[in-house]
XYZ file of C-alpha atoms in Angstrom:
433
model
C 6.610 -25.186 21.953
C 9.421 -26.917 19.949
C 7.113 -29.825 19.125
C 4.339 -27.473 18.006
C 6.813 -25.452 15.950
C 8.155 -28.548 14.145
C 4.606 -29.657 13.385
C 3.707 -26.216 12.075
C 6.760 -26.149 9.804
C 5.940 -29.583 8.379
C 2.386 -28.534 7.586
C 3.523 -25.224 6.109
C 6.247 -26.837 3.966
C 3.787 -29.329 2.523
C 1.261 -26.559 1.852
C 3.846 -24.376 0.121
C 5.013 -27.265 -2.058
C 1.435 -27.897 -3.118
C 0.934 -24.191 -3.820
C 3.978 -23.923 -6.042
C 3.020 -26.985 -8.078
C 2.089 -26.247 -11.705
C -1.524 -25.223 -12.085
C -2.038 -24.693 -8.360
C -3.592 -21.231 -8.898
C -4.657 -18.872 -6.108
C -5.532 -20.435 -2.810
C -5.388 -19.806 0.927
C -3.239 -21.999 3.156
C -4.797 -23.667 6.160
C -3.364 -25.758 8.941
C -4.902 -27.874 11.697
C -5.529 -25.742 14.763
C -3.380 -28.034 16.910
C -0.356 -27.408 14.642
C -0.463 -23.612 14.858
C 1.643 -22.168 17.697
C 0.585 -19.065 19.578
C 2.893 -16.229 20.623
C 1.887 -14.297 23.717
C 3.205 -10.720 23.975
C 6.353 -10.503 26.078
C 7.562 -7.685 28.350
C 9.171 -5.891 25.369
C 5.945 -5.945 23.309
C 5.756 -2.763 21.217
C 2.448 -3.466 19.462
C 0.834 -1.141 16.940
C 1.172 1.875 19.252
C 4.897 1.559 19.924
C 4.933 0.479 23.568
C 2.936 -1.644 25.992
C 1.808 1.445 27.925
C 0.662 3.291 24.812
C -1.128 0.183 23.556
C -3.057 0.037 26.819
C -4.001 3.732 26.564
C -5.183 3.435 22.962
C -7.127 0.261 23.759
C -9.012 2.125 26.482
C -9.745 4.967 24.076
C -10.486 3.082 20.848
C -11.099 -0.527 21.794
C -8.730 -3.424 21.335
C -6.719 -3.558 18.125
C -7.242 -6.836 16.314
C -3.483 -7.527 16.473
C -3.020 -6.478 20.091
C -2.441 -9.993 21.430
C 0.007 -11.105 18.735
C 3.495 -11.415 20.193
C 5.192 -13.067 17.203
C 8.409 -11.324 16.150
C 10.989 -12.813 13.776
C 14.473 -11.369 14.395
C 15.431 -8.892 11.644
C 18.468 -9.319 9.427
C 19.590 -5.810 10.492
C 18.831 -4.013 13.754
C 17.330 -1.003 11.930
C 14.725 -3.063 10.043
C 12.082 -2.970 12.772
C 10.997 -1.227 15.979
C 12.875 2.010 15.404
C 13.144 4.399 18.363
C 9.892 6.252 18.979
C 10.151 9.977 18.227
C 7.825 12.912 18.778
C 7.423 16.110 16.778
C 8.229 19.257 18.742
C 5.409 21.172 17.045
C 1.852 20.124 17.740
C -0.729 19.293 15.087
C -3.922 21.046 14.137
C -6.336 18.576 12.501
C -9.294 19.820 10.453
C -12.040 17.811 8.767
C -12.158 19.147 5.196
C -15.070 17.005 4.041
C -17.034 13.845 4.772
C -18.100 11.656 1.852
C -18.751 8.077 0.762
C -15.970 5.637 1.630
C -12.957 6.757 -0.410
C -9.660 5.392 -1.659
C -7.339 8.099 -2.966
C -7.035 11.750 -3.904
C -5.228 14.128 -6.230
C -4.880 17.925 -6.148
C -6.291 19.810 -9.117
C -4.536 23.032 -10.244
C -7.378 25.191 -8.898
C -7.027 23.765 -5.400
C -9.925 21.288 -5.548
C -9.479 17.651 -4.571
C -10.296 14.846 -6.999
C -11.287 11.816 -4.919
C -11.819 8.184 -5.933
C -14.357 6.114 -4.023
C -14.330 2.525 -2.922
C -17.615 1.689 -4.652
C -16.286 3.244 -7.849
C -16.318 6.647 -9.454
C -14.803 10.052 -8.740
C -15.961 13.242 -7.025
C -14.542 16.736 -6.679
C -14.234 18.446 -3.287
C -13.862 22.242 -3.374
C -12.062 24.539 -0.932
C -15.201 24.843 1.217
C -15.570 21.084 1.536
C -18.507 20.815 -0.855
C -18.681 17.440 -2.566
C -19.756 17.200 -6.208
C -22.003 14.642 -7.798
C -20.168 11.584 -9.212
C -18.274 12.426 -12.392
C -19.873 11.107 -15.558
C -17.911 8.639 -17.666
C -16.213 6.726 -14.839
C -16.138 2.933 -15.348
C -18.138 0.357 -13.418
C -15.963 -1.614 -11.017
C -16.364 -5.083 -9.531
C -15.216 -5.512 -5.936
C -13.722 -8.942 -6.425
C -10.615 -8.383 -4.293
C -11.497 -5.844 -1.608
C -10.466 -2.344 -2.628
C -10.805 -2.717 -6.385
C -9.752 0.650 -7.734
C -6.828 3.043 -7.445
C -5.990 6.591 -8.399
C -6.719 9.116 -9.635
C -3.206 9.937 -10.818
C -2.814 13.195 -12.706
C -0.462 13.154 -15.667
C 2.720 15.156 -15.096
C 1.492 17.548 -17.817
C -2.056 17.706 -16.453
C -2.087 21.512 -16.433
C -1.762 21.361 -20.227
C -3.551 18.152 -21.213
C -5.965 17.449 -18.278
C -5.072 13.747 -18.575
C -5.463 11.350 -15.678
C -5.078 7.612 -15.001
C -7.278 5.291 -12.967
C -6.937 1.569 -12.200
C -9.750 -0.839 -11.350
C -11.024 -4.396 -11.562
C -13.952 -5.331 -13.772
C -16.276 -8.305 -13.682
C -15.250 -11.417 -15.652
C -16.178 -11.191 -19.343
C -18.042 -14.499 -19.010
C -19.101 -16.900 -16.264
C -16.207 -18.998 -15.037
C -13.557 -16.682 -16.437
C -11.176 -14.579 -14.283
C -11.810 -10.952 -13.381
C -10.047 -8.308 -15.447
C -7.804 -5.556 -14.156
C -7.673 -2.398 -16.235
C -5.801 0.892 -16.419
C -7.908 3.741 -17.768
C -6.603 6.922 -19.396
C -9.008 9.849 -19.715
C -9.266 13.633 -19.867
C -11.012 15.593 -17.132
C -13.563 17.926 -18.669
C -13.051 21.681 -18.402
C -15.871 21.943 -15.846
C -14.493 18.912 -13.879
C -17.842 17.112 -14.082
C -16.967 14.224 -16.388
C -14.259 12.065 -17.924
C -13.802 12.466 -21.670
C -12.054 10.296 -24.268
C -11.759 7.503 -21.700
C -9.993 4.397 -22.967
C -8.423 1.272 -21.532
C -4.679 1.382 -22.174
C -3.761 -1.860 -20.378
C -5.679 -4.873 -19.108
C -4.918 -8.377 -17.914
C -6.738 -11.257 -16.217
C -6.158 -11.272 -12.426
C -4.515 -7.825 -12.476
C -5.484 -6.187 -9.175
C -4.430 -2.494 -9.225
C -3.922 -1.295 -5.642
C -1.763 1.786 -6.254
C -0.737 3.630 -9.393
C 2.269 5.978 -9.621
C 3.710 7.951 -12.535
C 7.496 7.804 -12.571
C 9.742 10.702 -13.523
C 10.116 9.331 -17.049
C 6.328 9.313 -17.543
C 5.889 5.548 -17.270
C 3.162 4.141 -15.022
C 4.018 1.826 -12.129
C 1.154 -0.468 -11.121
C 1.124 -2.212 -7.731
C -0.998 -5.339 -8.222
C -2.192 -7.080 -5.070
C -2.466 -10.691 -3.974
C -4.964 -11.814 -1.327
C -3.908 -15.442 -0.816
C -2.145 -16.096 2.478
C 0.858 -17.874 1.065
C 1.106 -17.961 -2.700
C 2.003 -19.117 -5.236
C 1.200 -16.221 -7.584
C 3.763 -13.607 -6.392
C 6.630 -15.826 -7.632
C 5.005 -16.587 -10.986
C 6.596 -14.772 -13.918
C 3.307 -14.705 -15.846
C 0.611 -14.022 -13.232
C 0.256 -10.281 -12.407
C -0.747 -10.783 -8.754
C 1.811 -9.749 -6.143
C 3.837 -7.640 -8.566
C 4.855 -4.157 -9.625
C 4.217 -3.709 -13.361
C 5.524 -0.903 -15.589
C 3.891 0.408 -18.755
C 4.192 3.482 -20.927
C 1.513 6.174 -20.712
C -0.062 4.777 -23.879
C -0.178 1.249 -22.457
C 2.764 -0.129 -24.420
C 5.627 -1.981 -22.744
C 8.861 -0.044 -22.095
C 11.777 -1.597 -23.946
C 13.993 -1.339 -20.845
C 11.685 -3.331 -18.556
C 13.827 -5.947 -16.765
C 12.056 -9.041 -18.119
C 11.568 -7.987 -21.742
C 12.782 -10.803 -23.985
C 12.905 -13.353 -21.131
C 11.237 -16.633 -22.018
C 7.949 -17.316 -20.220
C 7.941 -13.912 -18.482
C 5.349 -11.158 -18.682
C 7.271 -8.227 -20.207
C 5.234 -5.741 -18.144
C 6.705 -7.042 -14.870
C 9.063 -4.655 -13.084
C 9.487 -6.310 -9.651
C 8.044 -9.514 -8.156
C 7.415 -11.313 -4.871
C 4.923 -9.118 -2.982
C 1.780 -9.851 -1.005
C -0.464 -6.801 -1.210
C 1.002 -3.353 -1.847
C -1.480 -0.646 -0.823
C 1.002 2.194 -0.333
C 3.292 3.618 -3.000
C 5.092 6.874 -3.719
C 8.208 8.380 -5.311
C 11.113 9.753 -3.339
C 11.343 13.319 -4.761
C 15.086 13.424 -4.101
C 15.919 10.303 -6.134
C 12.827 9.329 -8.149
C 12.870 5.839 -6.597
C 9.576 4.042 -5.977
C 8.903 3.067 -2.357
C 6.001 0.845 -1.323
C 4.198 -0.347 1.784
C 3.187 -4.009 1.659
C 0.524 -5.853 3.660
C 1.631 -9.328 4.726
C -1.066 -11.757 5.953
C -0.306 -11.520 9.711
C 2.601 -9.378 10.886
C 5.698 -8.502 8.906
C 4.175 -5.609 6.900
C 7.006 -4.131 4.855
C 8.460 -0.853 3.598
C 10.504 -1.450 0.437
C 12.543 0.559 -2.036
C 11.817 -0.975 -5.422
C 14.644 -2.066 -7.708
C 14.093 -2.930 -11.350
C 13.984 -6.731 -11.596
C 14.019 -7.219 -7.818
C 12.436 -10.227 -6.114
C 10.984 -9.265 -2.717
C 10.492 -12.813 -1.569
C 6.853 -13.519 -0.758
C 5.913 -16.304 -0.008
C 9.396 -17.863 0.058
C 10.551 -15.447 2.759
C 8.485 -13.291 5.101
C 8.637 -11.716 8.550
C 4.948 -12.497 8.977
C 2.713 -15.555 9.083
C -0.327 -16.936 7.328
C -3.734 -15.608 8.323
C -4.255 -18.874 10.208
C -1.212 -18.107 12.360
C 0.898 -20.860 10.780
C 4.410 -19.963 9.676
C 5.113 -19.147 6.035
C 7.678 -21.548 4.564
C 8.793 -22.600 8.014
C 9.390 -19.029 9.159
C 12.174 -18.380 6.637
C 13.103 -14.682 6.466
C 16.096 -14.511 4.099
C 17.346 -16.122 0.896
C 20.066 -15.259 -1.584
C 18.703 -13.316 -4.548
C 15.733 -11.964 -2.602
C 15.498 -8.416 -1.255
C 15.251 -7.605 2.432
C 12.695 -4.974 3.470
C 13.987 -1.555 4.409
C 11.682 -1.805 7.419
C 8.892 -4.018 8.743
C 6.115 -3.893 11.334
C 5.067 -6.698 13.662
C 2.223 -6.857 14.520
C 0.572 -5.675 11.297
C -0.424 -2.047 10.814
C -1.790 -2.650 7.258
C 0.040 0.180 5.417
C -2.083 2.097 2.926
C -1.031 5.335 1.266
C 2.534 6.666 1.260
C 4.219 9.963 0.542
C 7.632 11.532 1.118
C 7.219 14.879 2.821
C 8.891 17.650 0.794
C 7.011 20.770 1.892
C 7.746 23.817 4.044
C 4.902 23.695 6.567
C 6.670 20.996 8.617
C 10.403 21.709 8.130
C 11.418 19.053 10.662
C 9.657 16.417 8.527
C 11.621 17.146 5.352
C 12.558 13.859 3.676
C 10.445 11.752 6.043
C 8.070 9.039 4.853
C 4.410 9.297 5.849
C 2.492 6.000 5.748
C -1.201 5.471 6.464
C -2.259 2.409 8.449
C -5.632 0.655 8.317
C -5.609 -1.999 11.054
C -3.036 0.112 12.922
C -5.466 3.091 12.887
C -2.727 5.695 12.609
C -0.534 7.840 10.409
C 3.110 6.808 10.695
C 5.993 9.244 10.274
C 9.304 7.543 9.534
C 12.470 9.579 10.069
C 14.825 8.583 7.232
C 18.608 8.736 6.985
C 20.514 7.316 3.996
C 17.588 5.113 3.058
C 17.202 3.677 6.561
C 14.516 4.249 9.177
C 16.020 5.889 12.277
C 12.832 6.924 14.089
C 9.088 6.332 14.049
C 6.246 8.567 15.212
C 2.649 7.396 15.662
C 0.191 10.142 14.687
C -3.631 10.464 14.803
C -4.070 7.385 16.992
C -6.409 9.254 19.345
C -8.904 9.627 16.474
C -9.358 5.819 16.345
C -9.644 5.879 12.542
C -8.270 3.599 9.850
C -6.166 5.570 7.356
C -6.471 4.778 3.647
C -4.350 7.421 1.921
C -1.991 10.287 2.695
C -0.796 13.070 0.395
C 1.162 16.300 0.667
C -0.852 19.217 -0.674
C 0.460 22.087 -2.805
C 0.191 24.212 0.360
C 2.700 21.943 2.144
C 0.025 20.624 4.498
C -0.756 16.930 4.864
C -4.062 15.453 3.729
C -5.399 12.112 4.935
C -8.382 9.981 3.899
C -9.840 7.729 6.585
C -10.980 4.236 5.646
C -14.457 4.546 7.111
C -18.101 4.738 6.064
C -18.237 7.646 5.510
C -14.630 8.705 4.963
C -13.221 11.927 6.322
C -10.660 14.019 4.493
C -8.385 15.443 7.175
C -5.969 18.351 6.799
C -2.939 18.429 9.117
C -1.272 21.766 9.839
C 1.209 22.907 12.485
C -0.494 24.008 15.675
C -0.020 27.716 16.332
């Protein structure tokens, strides 16, 4: 094993050096099969279901998880960064299917109680209280699926009840053959009858921008999580490339003067935080206004992070995961001065997607907890939080065997989930009576 590990580190170090060379661009690391070590699950294997026994039960019910045989686990910097004690809600759950519709990405709650839903193939639909799904809204942009899920939102403006303004992020086809795809943030007004987008305009765009999640901060600025799909870099550490970043713009598309890299030479002034792989979960803590995100690493090491202005979150210099090939990232390095440690991480991968802090009254025991959807983990995760740390983890909805794409708290205090399926289901979670 030591010989294989040394060989893997040599290959990975050479690959990373090549990736970080000027002009390297986006790429995917590879390594000879003989140089990639394997890690069989040990007796303490927790897996995506939290324990060996529960993994076996879920495998019988749902089929084998694609990460079920991955036993790699890099020791955390702090004991509370991974594998928190498993907890269980005292109250049971009642799960209802609100609607079934084309594969969907995200949702927002309109003032009248309807749901505004974005779809993976592009466009928006409205779902009413009886689960009836509207025709696609007119005026939505055409998207190009160049990087998997290629749109995000809708996000309703904080003054939506007055101005009916919303925001929507997506990727568009290259303007010409051989040129990069364009990422765009759209600002529009929802028509009075909720059947179309009016006065739609692009407020921000950039080559290679890949909007995965869009959040409006307390101050009205827009925080854009832009994904990276390469297995090991180099784009997340670039100060000009938007991939693997959180960007921050004003609601009119201009750059906030207090962004951390404004005025820095050779830095994109829209950058807010750097060094991510692929953020597909993002939400504000209602108690503090801080942005928290869930990040997909290539193989294991998926992260939960609290975002700091100007922070560097390390990828691909440090990571608790590996390349998609199974080779280590930068020799398996997990810490470096000047780079943030995750608040929490999952190994094997659960593929976090969708995140919300629970602040309602329907589940009083969940107050302040983080709810995170999981695609490859096929679950909804509840994280019990204390002083910004994870002190317990509950695995929900695993018996449904569904990938989860988004999770939101409704105005009724209930929890709404979109499954990442064809078709998607919108689920409503309520306390069992």
